Each structure stands twice: as structure tokens, then as C-alpha cells.
């Protein structure tokens, strides 16, 4: 039986890259056959391992919750939780800390990259980040984890920790598999060689207004030449926009079709149409987002219901673990 778990850090508003590269994939997974359990978390304890503003943090967490729900996560099919409300994650992480050699952690590329970005944030939490991630996954005995490619070292580590626990205390955890989104890697509108990310204004947030969307797309960096042709190497700007178009408009079957539609037309004409496609796609999302925002009681109720269930599910694993160690 397949049990799905994934998490997203509340480090800013979700953008088109998060939607196409992650959430769309989660939705498909949580509705697929043979899925016994799907849990999506806002990993707010992970979020405090890198610089953040405590005055804005609570709102940021709730904003990601709204984004998830508005993007279509169905609370009847998947649990939607805040990590810090299910203390079993951090409890299991502590136990895992006692069996994880430091040398497994300080060699990880994600740790080195984060440290290079914010050298003052060289604390235990940053080093320990992947152990908490392993606990997030294994505390539910999840076995399928939809994530981007950059998270592969963390999935490998999760398996190493699971194996080590099994060998020390007896068979408990099964292997975990990553599930990658098919091909989606959305690039920044300003610099198409960089990934679209939450921390800059070079992406399209799911909550951007039609005016903002139009402005951002019309001023997106495009390449020299003026034909709408797909060439990732030579024309990364227009190619990225074409990919967004193809992923969002169900009428588009392949990139060739876009080339034919815009043969002899300008970048500006293509961009204006793309802006319309993005605006139309995000309309239902934004309506739902505004509805949810106006009814915070309803959102809290969804979270609390999910979190209560999550505490039950995770306690079962934690109790089994504690027994095996001799804590109970
Ligand atoms: P992050 O925003 O880095 O916390 O990532 C959250 C999820 O969105 C991860 O599964 C990423 O792989 C995915 N993601 C983030 N940025 C992009 C992007 N530009 N294109 C596709 N997927 C992305
Ligand atoms: N580290 C993941 C990221 O940066 C977020 C995350 C935390 C996660 N815990 C998880 C993802 C558990 C999947 C499963 O994207």
C-alpha cells in the first residue's frame, strides 16, 4: 500500500513553479488508485532553520495553507498539517539524532549551499534539517515522497537512517521512494537560466493580480531574434514561456503546436496570449483563495482535524519505536 508524504517550507508565497513542479503532481498522486494515505505538511520547523521574520511568520504559514487548499488539495482525501502541531515528528527526529553520524549530515550539498547563503546561520538545526525530514516521512511509515530533484540526497539519507534503525532495533521501516514531477522545471522570468523561486519577485505568485501577471509576462526576458521557437539552449527565455503555456493550456498538445500558432507573429503577441492563459488558469485558484481567506475559522477547522488524525497515526509509529528502544 502506498502512503504519500510531502512538505513545503513556508518561506514565501507559492509560485507557478511550485504549482507545476510540485502541487499539481501531489494532487494527481493523492487521487491515484492504491494510495492509502496522503499527508501534506507546511514544514514550519524546517522554515526556522534559515532567516525568517518572526512578526510575519505566522501569517506566512497560514498563507501556504491557503495556497495548498486553493490549489486543490482536498482535505477529505489528504491530511493537511502544520509540522509544529504534530510533536511526534520532532520526537522521532530526536531518536534518529542518536543513530545518525554527523558525517552523514555535514557532507550534504544542501547544507553546504544554505551555509554559503547565510553563513551566520551555522547552527545545529541547519545541520539536522535532513534528520527532521526523515522523521517527517518515517513517522507515518510513508513510502512515496513527491519532491524535486534537489531533495534526492535527503531521501537517500532517510533510507540510510531507516536501515540503521532496523539493524540496531529490529525491522521497523520500509524503503522510501522519491516521486519526481514529470519534467517541470520553471525558470525565472527575469533570468531564464535560474529556477523560479519564492524569494524573489521574478516569478508569478499564484495570488498575483491580472494586472501584475500581465506586467510580469510582458516584461519577461526574451532572447534575441523574434520568432517563437523552442530552443532551450539558444532561446531559454521564450522556451520557458512556451513551456509554461503548454503546461497550463490543455488545448496545447506539444511545443510544435505553439510554434505553428505563432509562426510569423511577434513575441509581444505570444506574451499577451500567454498572460491571458495564466490569468484564466489562476482565476479559480484566486476565487477559492479569497473565499478561504474570508473564512479563517473554516481553515483552522480543516487543519485541526487533520492534525489530530496525524497525531494518532504518528503516535502508533512512535510508540513502536520507543518500545523497541526500551523506552517503554
Ligand atoms: P521550495 O519552493 O524550494 O520550497 O520547493 C517546494 C517544491 O516546489 C519542491 O518540490 C520543488 O521541487 C518545487 N519547485 C520549486 N521551484 C520550482 C520551479 N521553479 N520549477 C519546478 N518546481 C519547483
Ligand atoms: N526539504 C524539503 C524542501 O526543501 C521540504 C520537506 C521537509 C519535505 N520535510 C519533508 C519534503 C518531507 C518531503 C518530505 O523542499
Short mmCIF file of C-alpha atoms and ligand atoms in Angstrom, two decimals:
data_model
loop_
_atom_site.label_atom_id
_atom_site.label_comp_id
_atom_site.label_asym_id
_atom_site.label_seq_id
_atom_site.Cartn_x
_atom_site.Cartn_y
_atom_site.Cartn_z
CA UNK A 1 0.00 0.00 0.00
CA UNK A 2 1.27 3.42 -0.91
CA UNK A 3 1.50 6.14 1.69
CA UNK A 4 2.38 9.59 0.38
CA UNK A 5 4.01 12.38 2.36
CA UNK A 6 5.38 15.71 1.23
CA UNK A 7 6.23 19.04 2.76
CA UNK A 8 6.86 22.56 1.72
CA UNK A 9 8.70 25.25 3.68
CA UNK A 10 6.68 28.40 4.42
CA UNK A 11 9.35 30.66 3.02
CA UNK A 12 7.09 32.79 0.82
CA UNK A 13 4.07 32.78 -1.42
CA UNK A 14 3.76 29.79 -3.72
CA UNK A 15 4.52 30.49 -7.37
CA UNK A 16 3.82 28.91 -10.71
CA UNK A 17 6.95 26.74 -10.40
CA UNK A 18 5.73 25.28 -7.09
CA UNK A 19 2.36 24.60 -8.66
CA UNK A 20 3.61 22.98 -11.87
CA UNK A 21 6.62 21.28 -10.31
CA UNK A 22 5.12 20.08 -7.05
CA UNK A 23 1.47 20.65 -6.15
CA UNK A 24 -0.03 19.51 -9.46
CA UNK A 25 1.89 16.30 -9.01
CA UNK A 26 0.70 15.87 -5.42
CA UNK A 27 -2.92 16.33 -6.46
CA UNK A 28 -2.57 13.66 -9.12
CA UNK A 29 -0.91 11.34 -6.61
CA UNK A 30 -3.42 11.85 -3.82
CA UNK A 31 -6.19 10.86 -6.24
CA UNK A 32 -4.39 7.92 -7.81
CA UNK A 33 -5.53 4.37 -7.17
CA UNK A 34 -3.83 2.34 -4.48
CA UNK A 35 -2.99 5.36 -2.35
CA UNK A 36 -3.83 4.51 1.21
CA UNK A 37 -2.80 7.77 2.83
CA UNK A 38 -1.64 11.20 1.67
CA UNK A 39 -0.26 13.83 4.05
CA UNK A 40 0.92 17.29 3.03
CA UNK A 41 2.70 19.43 5.58
CA UNK A 42 3.72 23.01 5.94
CA UNK A 43 7.10 22.31 7.49
CA UNK A 44 7.26 25.29 9.80
CA UNK A 45 10.07 23.86 11.98
CA UNK A 46 12.20 23.49 8.86
CA UNK A 47 11.29 27.06 7.92
CA UNK A 48 13.01 28.48 11.01
CA UNK A 49 16.38 26.94 10.12
CA UNK A 50 17.01 29.76 7.63
CA UNK A 51 16.49 33.51 8.15
CA UNK A 52 12.85 34.48 8.75
CA UNK A 53 10.83 37.31 10.27
CA UNK A 54 9.04 36.22 13.48
CA UNK A 55 6.48 39.02 13.06
CA UNK A 56 5.42 37.71 9.68
CA UNK A 57 5.99 34.01 10.19
CA UNK A 58 2.55 33.01 11.42
CA UNK A 59 0.86 34.72 8.50
CA UNK A 60 3.33 33.15 6.09
CA UNK A 61 2.49 29.68 7.38
CA UNK A 62 -1.24 30.31 7.04
CA UNK A 63 -0.72 31.73 3.59
CA UNK A 64 0.89 28.49 2.39
CA UNK A 65 -2.02 26.57 3.90
CA UNK A 66 -4.43 28.74 1.90
CA UNK A 67 -2.33 28.26 -1.21
CA UNK A 68 -2.44 24.48 -0.80
CA UNK A 69 -6.20 24.41 -0.33
CA UNK A 70 -6.89 26.88 -3.11
CA UNK A 71 -4.67 24.88 -5.47
CA UNK A 72 -6.94 21.92 -4.93
CA UNK A 73 -5.64 19.84 -2.03
CA UNK A 74 -8.85 18.12 -0.91
CA UNK A 75 -8.93 17.79 2.89
CA UNK A 76 -11.23 14.78 2.55
CA UNK A 77 -8.60 12.89 0.58
CA UNK A 78 -5.38 14.18 2.14
CA UNK A 79 -4.35 15.44 5.55
CA UNK A 80 -3.08 19.00 5.57
CA UNK A 81 -0.95 19.73 8.62
CA UNK A 82 1.42 22.19 10.23
CA UNK A 83 4.53 20.26 11.24
CA UNK A 84 4.87 22.02 14.60
CA UNK A 85 1.38 20.88 15.63
CA UNK A 86 2.38 17.22 15.44
CA UNK A 87 5.18 16.92 18.00
CA UNK A 88 5.73 13.26 17.10
CA UNK A 89 7.86 14.49 14.16
CA UNK A 90 10.39 16.21 16.41
CA UNK A 91 10.29 13.41 18.95
CA UNK A 92 11.22 10.82 16.36
CA UNK A 93 13.84 13.22 14.97
CA UNK A 94 15.49 13.25 18.41
CA UNK A 95 15.66 9.48 18.46
CA UNK A 96 17.07 9.47 14.92
CA UNK A 97 19.66 12.03 16.07
CA UNK A 98 21.12 9.42 18.35
CA UNK A 99 21.79 6.99 15.50
CA UNK A 100 22.81 9.42 12.73
CA UNK A 101 26.56 10.06 12.38
CA UNK A 102 27.42 13.76 11.94
CA UNK A 103 29.47 12.75 8.90
CA UNK A 104 26.24 11.78 7.07
CA UNK A 105 24.99 15.35 7.51
CA UNK A 106 27.90 17.73 7.05
CA UNK A 107 28.72 16.29 3.63
CA UNK A 108 25.24 17.06 2.19
CA UNK A 109 25.18 19.59 -0.67
CA UNK A 110 22.00 21.24 0.67
CA UNK A 111 23.74 22.01 3.99
CA UNK A 112 26.78 23.47 2.28
CA UNK A 113 24.64 25.59 -0.06
CA UNK A 114 22.50 27.02 2.75
CA UNK A 115 25.56 27.79 4.79
CA UNK A 116 27.12 29.65 1.87
CA UNK A 117 23.89 31.67 1.52
CA UNK A 118 23.60 32.63 5.21
CA UNK A 119 26.95 31.96 6.95
CA UNK A 120 25.68 33.30 10.29
CA UNK A 121 23.04 30.57 10.39
CA UNK A 122 25.54 27.83 11.16
CA UNK A 123 23.56 26.13 13.89
CA UNK A 124 22.58 22.59 14.87
CA UNK A 125 19.13 22.98 13.30
CA UNK A 126 20.55 23.56 9.85
CA UNK A 127 22.83 20.55 10.10
CA UNK A 128 19.98 18.48 11.50
CA UNK A 129 17.41 19.59 8.90
CA UNK A 130 17.50 16.28 6.95
CA UNK A 131 17.06 14.19 10.11
CA UNK A 132 13.81 16.02 10.85
CA UNK A 133 12.80 15.44 7.24
CA UNK A 134 13.48 11.72 7.63
CA UNK A 135 11.31 11.74 10.77
CA UNK A 136 8.51 13.62 8.90
CA UNK A 137 8.40 10.82 6.38
CA UNK A 138 9.01 7.75 8.55
CA UNK A 139 6.78 8.73 11.46
CA UNK A 140 3.86 7.83 9.15
CA UNK A 141 5.74 4.92 7.54
CA UNK A 142 5.26 6.80 4.28
CA UNK A 143 6.88 5.19 1.27
CA UNK A 144 6.32 7.65 -1.59
CA UNK A 145 7.59 11.21 -1.39
CA UNK A 146 6.91 13.66 -4.22
CA UNK A 147 9.80 16.13 -4.26
CA UNK A 148 12.09 17.97 -6.65
CA UNK A 149 15.41 16.55 -7.75
CA UNK A 150 17.32 18.70 -5.25
CA UNK A 151 15.79 16.63 -2.42
CA UNK A 152 17.23 13.29 -3.56
CA UNK A 153 20.14 13.34 -1.08
CA UNK A 154 17.59 13.76 1.72
CA UNK A 155 15.56 10.80 0.52
CA UNK A 156 18.73 8.69 0.38
CA UNK A 157 19.56 9.78 3.92
CA UNK A 158 16.03 8.88 5.08
CA UNK A 159 16.63 5.36 3.78
CA UNK A 160 20.03 5.15 5.46
CA UNK A 161 18.54 6.21 8.79
CA UNK A 162 15.65 3.73 8.41
CA UNK A 163 18.08 0.91 7.62
CA UNK A 164 20.33 1.77 10.53
CA UNK A 165 17.36 1.83 12.92
CA UNK A 166 16.23 -1.57 11.61
CA UNK A 167 19.66 -3.08 12.04
CA UNK A 168 20.01 -1.78 15.59
CA UNK A 169 16.49 -2.35 16.92
CA UNK A 170 14.71 -4.71 14.54
CA UNK A 171 12.75 -4.42 11.30
CA UNK A 172 10.58 -1.28 11.54
CA UNK A 173 10.89 0.94 8.47
CA UNK A 174 10.49 0.06 4.80
CA UNK A 175 12.38 1.76 1.98
CA UNK A 176 11.09 5.15 0.79
CA UNK A 177 10.90 6.20 -2.85
CA UNK A 178 11.00 9.72 -4.29
CA UNK A 179 8.44 10.66 -6.89
CA UNK A 180 9.62 13.31 -9.34
CA UNK A 181 7.32 15.64 -11.23
CA UNK A 182 7.47 14.79 -14.92
CA UNK A 183 9.88 17.27 -16.38
CA UNK A 184 8.57 20.50 -14.88
CA UNK A 185 11.31 22.99 -14.12
CA UNK A 186 10.01 26.51 -14.41
CA UNK A 187 12.60 29.20 -14.78
CA UNK A 188 12.69 32.81 -13.57
CA UNK A 189 11.04 35.41 -15.80
CA UNK A 190 13.97 37.81 -15.35
CA UNK A 191 16.82 35.31 -15.67
CA UNK A 192 15.70 32.19 -17.52
CA UNK A 193 18.88 30.37 -16.51
CA UNK A 194 17.76 30.43 -12.86
CA UNK A 195 14.88 28.50 -11.30
CA UNK A 196 11.77 30.49 -10.44
CA UNK A 197 11.90 30.82 -6.64
CA UNK A 198 9.87 32.10 -3.71
CA UNK A 199 12.38 34.62 -2.51
CA UNK A 200 12.44 36.93 -5.50
CA UNK A 201 9.87 38.87 -7.46
CA UNK A 202 10.95 37.24 -10.66
CA UNK A 203 8.22 34.64 -10.53
CA UNK A 204 4.45 34.66 -10.81
CA UNK A 205 2.83 34.09 -7.43
CA UNK A 206 -0.39 32.10 -7.58
CA UNK A 207 -2.06 35.07 -5.91
CA UNK A 208 -0.76 37.77 -8.31
CA UNK A 209 -3.48 40.01 -9.75
CA UNK A 210 -4.24 40.01 -13.52
CA UNK A 211 -2.51 43.40 -13.83
CA UNK A 212 0.64 42.09 -12.12
CA UNK A 213 0.64 38.91 -14.19
CA UNK A 214 0.35 40.84 -17.44
CA UNK A 215 3.10 43.24 -16.43
CA UNK A 216 5.46 40.44 -15.41
CA UNK A 217 4.91 38.39 -18.56
CA UNK A 218 5.11 41.32 -20.97
CA UNK A 219 8.42 42.37 -19.40
CA UNK A 220 9.82 38.81 -19.11
CA UNK A 221 13.33 38.47 -20.51
CA UNK A 222 13.20 37.05 -24.01
CA UNK A 223 16.01 36.29 -26.39
CA UNK A 224 17.34 37.98 -29.47
CA UNK A 225 15.54 37.10 -32.68
CA UNK A 226 11.81 37.36 -32.71
CA UNK A 227 10.41 34.02 -33.74
CA UNK A 228 8.51 31.96 -31.23
CA UNK A 229 10.70 28.86 -31.47
CA UNK A 230 11.64 26.32 -28.80
CA UNK A 231 15.36 26.06 -28.20
CA UNK A 232 16.30 25.61 -24.55
CA UNK A 233 19.99 26.33 -25.21
CA UNK A 234 19.82 29.30 -27.55
CA UNK A 235 16.45 30.75 -26.56
CA UNK A 236 15.96 29.92 -22.87
CA UNK A 237 13.62 32.88 -22.24
CA UNK A 238 10.99 32.21 -24.86
CA UNK A 239 11.37 28.44 -24.38
CA UNK A 240 10.49 28.77 -20.68
CA UNK A 241 7.40 30.84 -21.55
CA UNK A 242 6.38 28.28 -24.17
CA UNK A 243 6.70 25.51 -21.62
CA UNK A 244 4.50 27.38 -19.14
CA UNK A 245 1.93 27.89 -21.92
CA UNK A 246 1.95 24.19 -22.84
CA UNK A 247 1.66 23.04 -19.23
CA UNK A 248 -1.27 25.36 -18.48
CA UNK A 249 -3.42 25.21 -21.62
CA UNK A 250 -4.99 21.77 -22.09
CA UNK A 251 -5.56 22.56 -25.78
CA UNK A 252 -1.81 22.54 -26.35
CA UNK A 253 -0.55 19.04 -27.04
CA UNK A 254 3.10 19.88 -27.71
CA UNK A 255 5.53 22.74 -28.20
CA UNK A 256 5.47 22.38 -32.00
CA UNK A 257 1.82 23.36 -31.92
CA UNK A 258 2.76 26.68 -30.31
CA UNK A 259 5.44 27.29 -32.92
CA UNK A 260 2.85 26.76 -35.68
CA UNK A 261 0.30 29.02 -33.95
CA UNK A 262 2.78 31.87 -33.69
CA UNK A 263 4.63 31.49 -37.00
CA UNK A 264 5.16 34.99 -38.38
CA UNK A 265 3.85 36.62 -35.18
CA UNK A 266 5.82 38.64 -32.61
CA UNK A 267 6.98 37.82 -29.08
CA UNK A 268 4.56 40.50 -27.86
CA UNK A 269 1.55 38.76 -29.39
CA UNK A 270 2.63 35.45 -27.87
CA UNK A 271 3.23 37.03 -24.47
CA UNK A 272 -0.16 38.77 -24.46
CA UNK A 273 -1.87 35.43 -25.13
CA UNK A 274 0.23 33.65 -22.51
CA UNK A 275 -0.74 36.32 -19.95
CA UNK A 276 -4.41 35.56 -20.70
CA UNK A 277 -3.81 31.80 -20.26
CA UNK A 278 -2.08 32.36 -16.90
CA UNK A 279 -4.76 34.81 -15.70
CA UNK A 280 -7.56 32.40 -16.69
CA UNK A 281 -5.81 29.41 -15.08
CA UNK A 282 -5.29 31.26 -11.82
CA UNK A 283 -8.80 32.72 -11.67
CA UNK A 284 -10.48 29.74 -9.96
CA UNK A 285 -7.46 29.40 -7.66
CA UNK A 286 -7.76 33.05 -6.65
CA UNK A 287 -11.52 32.89 -6.11
CA UNK A 288 -11.03 29.90 -3.83
CA UNK A 289 -8.12 31.63 -2.08
CA UNK A 290 -10.23 34.73 -1.36
CA UNK A 291 -13.13 32.63 -0.12
CA UNK A 292 -10.85 30.73 2.26
CA UNK A 293 -9.13 33.89 3.43
CA UNK A 294 -12.52 35.35 4.37
CA UNK A 295 -13.31 32.29 6.49
CA UNK A 296 -10.27 31.61 8.71
CA UNK A 297 -12.37 29.55 11.15
CA UNK A 298 -13.05 27.02 8.41
CA UNK A 299 -9.36 26.75 7.53
CA UNK A 300 -8.35 26.25 11.16
CA UNK A 301 -11.00 23.57 11.48
CA UNK A 302 -9.55 21.69 8.47
CA UNK A 303 -6.05 21.96 9.93
CA UNK A 304 -7.05 20.87 13.41
CA UNK A 305 -9.00 17.89 12.12
CA UNK A 306 -6.02 16.79 10.00
CA UNK A 307 -3.51 17.40 12.79
CA UNK A 308 -5.48 15.36 15.29
CA UNK A 309 -5.58 12.43 12.89
CA UNK A 310 -1.87 12.91 12.12
CA UNK A 311 -1.01 12.80 15.83
CA UNK A 312 -2.88 9.48 16.09
CA UNK A 313 -1.20 7.94 13.06
CA UNK A 314 2.27 9.09 14.06
CA UNK A 315 1.88 8.02 17.71
CA UNK A 316 1.48 4.44 16.56
CA UNK A 317 4.94 4.50 14.93
CA UNK A 318 6.49 6.47 17.77
CA UNK A 319 5.20 4.03 20.38
CA UNK A 320 6.51 1.09 18.38
CA UNK A 321 9.91 2.81 18.13
CA UNK A 322 10.01 3.64 21.84
CA UNK A 323 9.18 0.05 22.75
CA UNK A 324 11.92 -1.29 20.51
CA UNK A 325 14.46 1.02 22.12
CA UNK A 326 13.37 0.14 25.61
CA UNK A 327 11.86 3.50 26.43
CA UNK A 328 8.52 1.92 27.14
P1 LIG B 1 10.64 25.32 -2.50
O1 LIG B 1 9.83 26.46 -3.06
O2 LIG B 1 12.07 25.37 -2.93
O3 LIG B 1 10.43 25.09 -1.03
O4 LIG B 1 10.10 23.99 -3.21
C1 LIG B 1 8.85 23.44 -2.96
C2 LIG B 1 8.51 22.42 -4.06
O5 LIG B 1 8.32 23.09 -5.33
C3 LIG B 1 9.64 21.40 -4.30
O6 LIG B 1 9.06 20.13 -4.56
C4 LIG B 1 10.35 21.92 -5.53
O7 LIG B 1 10.95 20.90 -6.30
C5 LIG B 1 9.20 22.60 -6.33
N1 LIG B 1 9.73 23.75 -7.09
C6 LIG B 1 10.27 24.89 -6.56
N2 LIG B 1 10.63 25.76 -7.53
C7 LIG B 1 10.32 25.16 -8.72
C8 LIG B 1 10.47 25.55 -10.09
N3 LIG B 1 10.98 26.74 -10.43
N4 LIG B 1 10.06 24.69 -11.05
C9 LIG B 1 9.51 23.49 -10.71
N5 LIG B 1 9.36 23.06 -9.43
C10 LIG B 1 9.75 23.87 -8.44
N1 LIG B 2 13.22 19.74 2.43
C1 LIG B 2 12.02 19.89 1.62
C2 LIG B 2 12.23 21.07 0.61
O1 LIG B 2 13.02 21.92 0.87
C3 LIG B 2 10.81 20.17 2.48
C4 LIG B 2 10.48 18.98 3.33
C5 LIG B 2 10.60 18.88 4.70
C6 LIG B 2 9.95 17.74 2.90
N2 LIG B 2 10.18 17.67 5.12
C7 LIG B 2 9.78 16.94 4.06
C8 LIG B 2 9.64 17.26 1.64
C9 LIG B 2 9.32 15.63 3.96
C10 LIG B 2 9.16 15.94 1.56
C11 LIG B 2 9.01 15.14 2.69
O2 LIG B 2 11.55 21.11 -0.40
#
